[in-house]
Amino acid sequence: MFHDFKYKTILAASTRAAWQIDDVIGPGATLDFSRPFMPENLARTGGLTMLRPEEKLTLNHIRAHEYLSLFGVVEEFILPFVLDHVRDGLRESDEVQVQAMLNFASEEAKHIELFKRFQQVFTEGFRRHCDIIGPPEAVAEAVLGHEPLSVALFILMIEWMTQSHYVDSVKDDAELDPLFASLLKNHWIEEAQHAKLDTLMVEALAKGKTEAELHAAVDGFMAIVSFFDTGCRQQAKFNLDALEAIHGPKASEADRLELLNKQHQALRWTYLGSGLVHEKFRSTLGGLSQNQLARINALVQKFR
Ligand SMILES: [Fe+2]
Ligand SMILES: [Fe+2]
C-alpha cells in the first residue's frame, strides 16, 4: 500500500478546509473575458493555426464553461454512488467512516451548486448559450449501471485528475482569470480529501476479489472510459458550434475537421488521459493487480 489514509484524519482535514459558496463566488462576482480561463495544457487552443487570436480566446472560454459544467455532470453520479457507500460504514458500525462519507457527499452537492453558480455568471458575461452533453440523469444511469468497483475506479481517476489539473496547470498561471482560478483552487482543496476516500472505497470494494473478478471490473471501467470518449467527441462538436455561432463558420471543411480532431484530443487528455497517467491512481490499481494496470497502459497513448 502506498498510503496511510484513515477516515479520521481525512474527516478532520476536510472539516478544517471547508468553505462556503458565497465566499468563493458571491453576489456580483464577474469573469474577465479579456483573459483566458483555462490553462493552455488543457485548452490546447494555442496551436490551432486556423483560428485568429480572438477565436482562440473564445474557444478557451467555451472550454472553461465545458470544464466546470462537465464536472457538474460527473458529480451528479458521484453523489448517489457515495451515498450508497455510506451503508458499508453503517454495516461495520464505523461512525467516523459514515461521517466522512456523508461529508464527502455533502461537499459534492455543494460543488454541483458552485458550478451552477459559475454557469450563471458565465452566461451573463458570455451572452451565448453553450451546449453540454447529457442530461446528467442519463449519464448517471449509464455509469451507475456498471458494477461498483468499475465506477469507484473511474471516480478515483477523476478525483486525482482534478488534483493534477490545479497543481500542474492552474496554480502558477498568472494569466488566468482570477475568479475561474479561484474556483478551481477551492475545488482542488476539497477534492484532495475525496481522492483519499475514493482510494479507501476502491480497496474495500476490491477486497477478496479474484483476478478474473478484477478483470471484469476493469472491463467495466474501460467501458465507462469509452462512453466518456464518445461524449468528448460530441462535446468537441458542441464547442465548435458555439465558436462558429459567434465568429462564423470555418472557410474549409478540412480546417473544421482538423479543429474537431484536435479539440477532441484536448478533451480526451483533459478528462481521461491526465487521469489514466496519474501516479496515485496507477498505484492503487497496480496494488490490486499489475496485470490490470498493464491493460490501462495500452489505453493511455490514445488519450494523450
Ligand atoms: Fe467536487
Ligand atoms: Fe470529488
Short mmCIF file of C-alpha atoms in Angstrom, two decimals, residues 74 77 143 149-159 202 221 224-225 228 271-272 281:
data_model
loop_
_atom_site.label_atom_id
_atom_site.label_comp_id
_atom_site.label_asym_id
_atom_site.label_seq_id
_atom_site.Cartn_x
_atom_site.Cartn_y
_atom_site.Cartn_z
CA VAL A 74 -19.91 13.88 -13.22
CA PHE A 77 -23.37 10.40 -10.33
CA VAL A 143 -22.34 4.92 -15.48
CA LEU A 149 -15.74 -1.38 -8.38
CA SER A 150 -15.72 -0.21 -12.03
CA VAL A 151 -17.49 3.01 -11.02
CA ALA A 152 -15.27 3.55 -7.97
CA LEU A 153 -12.14 3.21 -10.14
CA PHE A 154 -13.50 5.78 -12.57
CA ILE A 155 -14.34 8.20 -9.73
CA LEU A 156 -10.89 7.65 -8.21
CA MET A 157 -9.31 8.57 -11.54
CA ILE A 158 -11.39 11.76 -11.75
CA GLU A 159 -10.59 12.88 -8.22
CA VAL A 202 -11.79 1.09 -4.08
CA PHE A 221 -14.04 0.75 -16.05
CA ILE A 224 -17.06 3.88 -18.84
CA VAL A 225 -13.90 5.42 -20.31
CA PHE A 228 -16.90 9.31 -21.97
CA TYR A 271 -10.91 14.11 -18.81
CA LEU A 272 -9.29 10.73 -19.47
CA PHE A 281 -4.48 6.25 -9.48
#
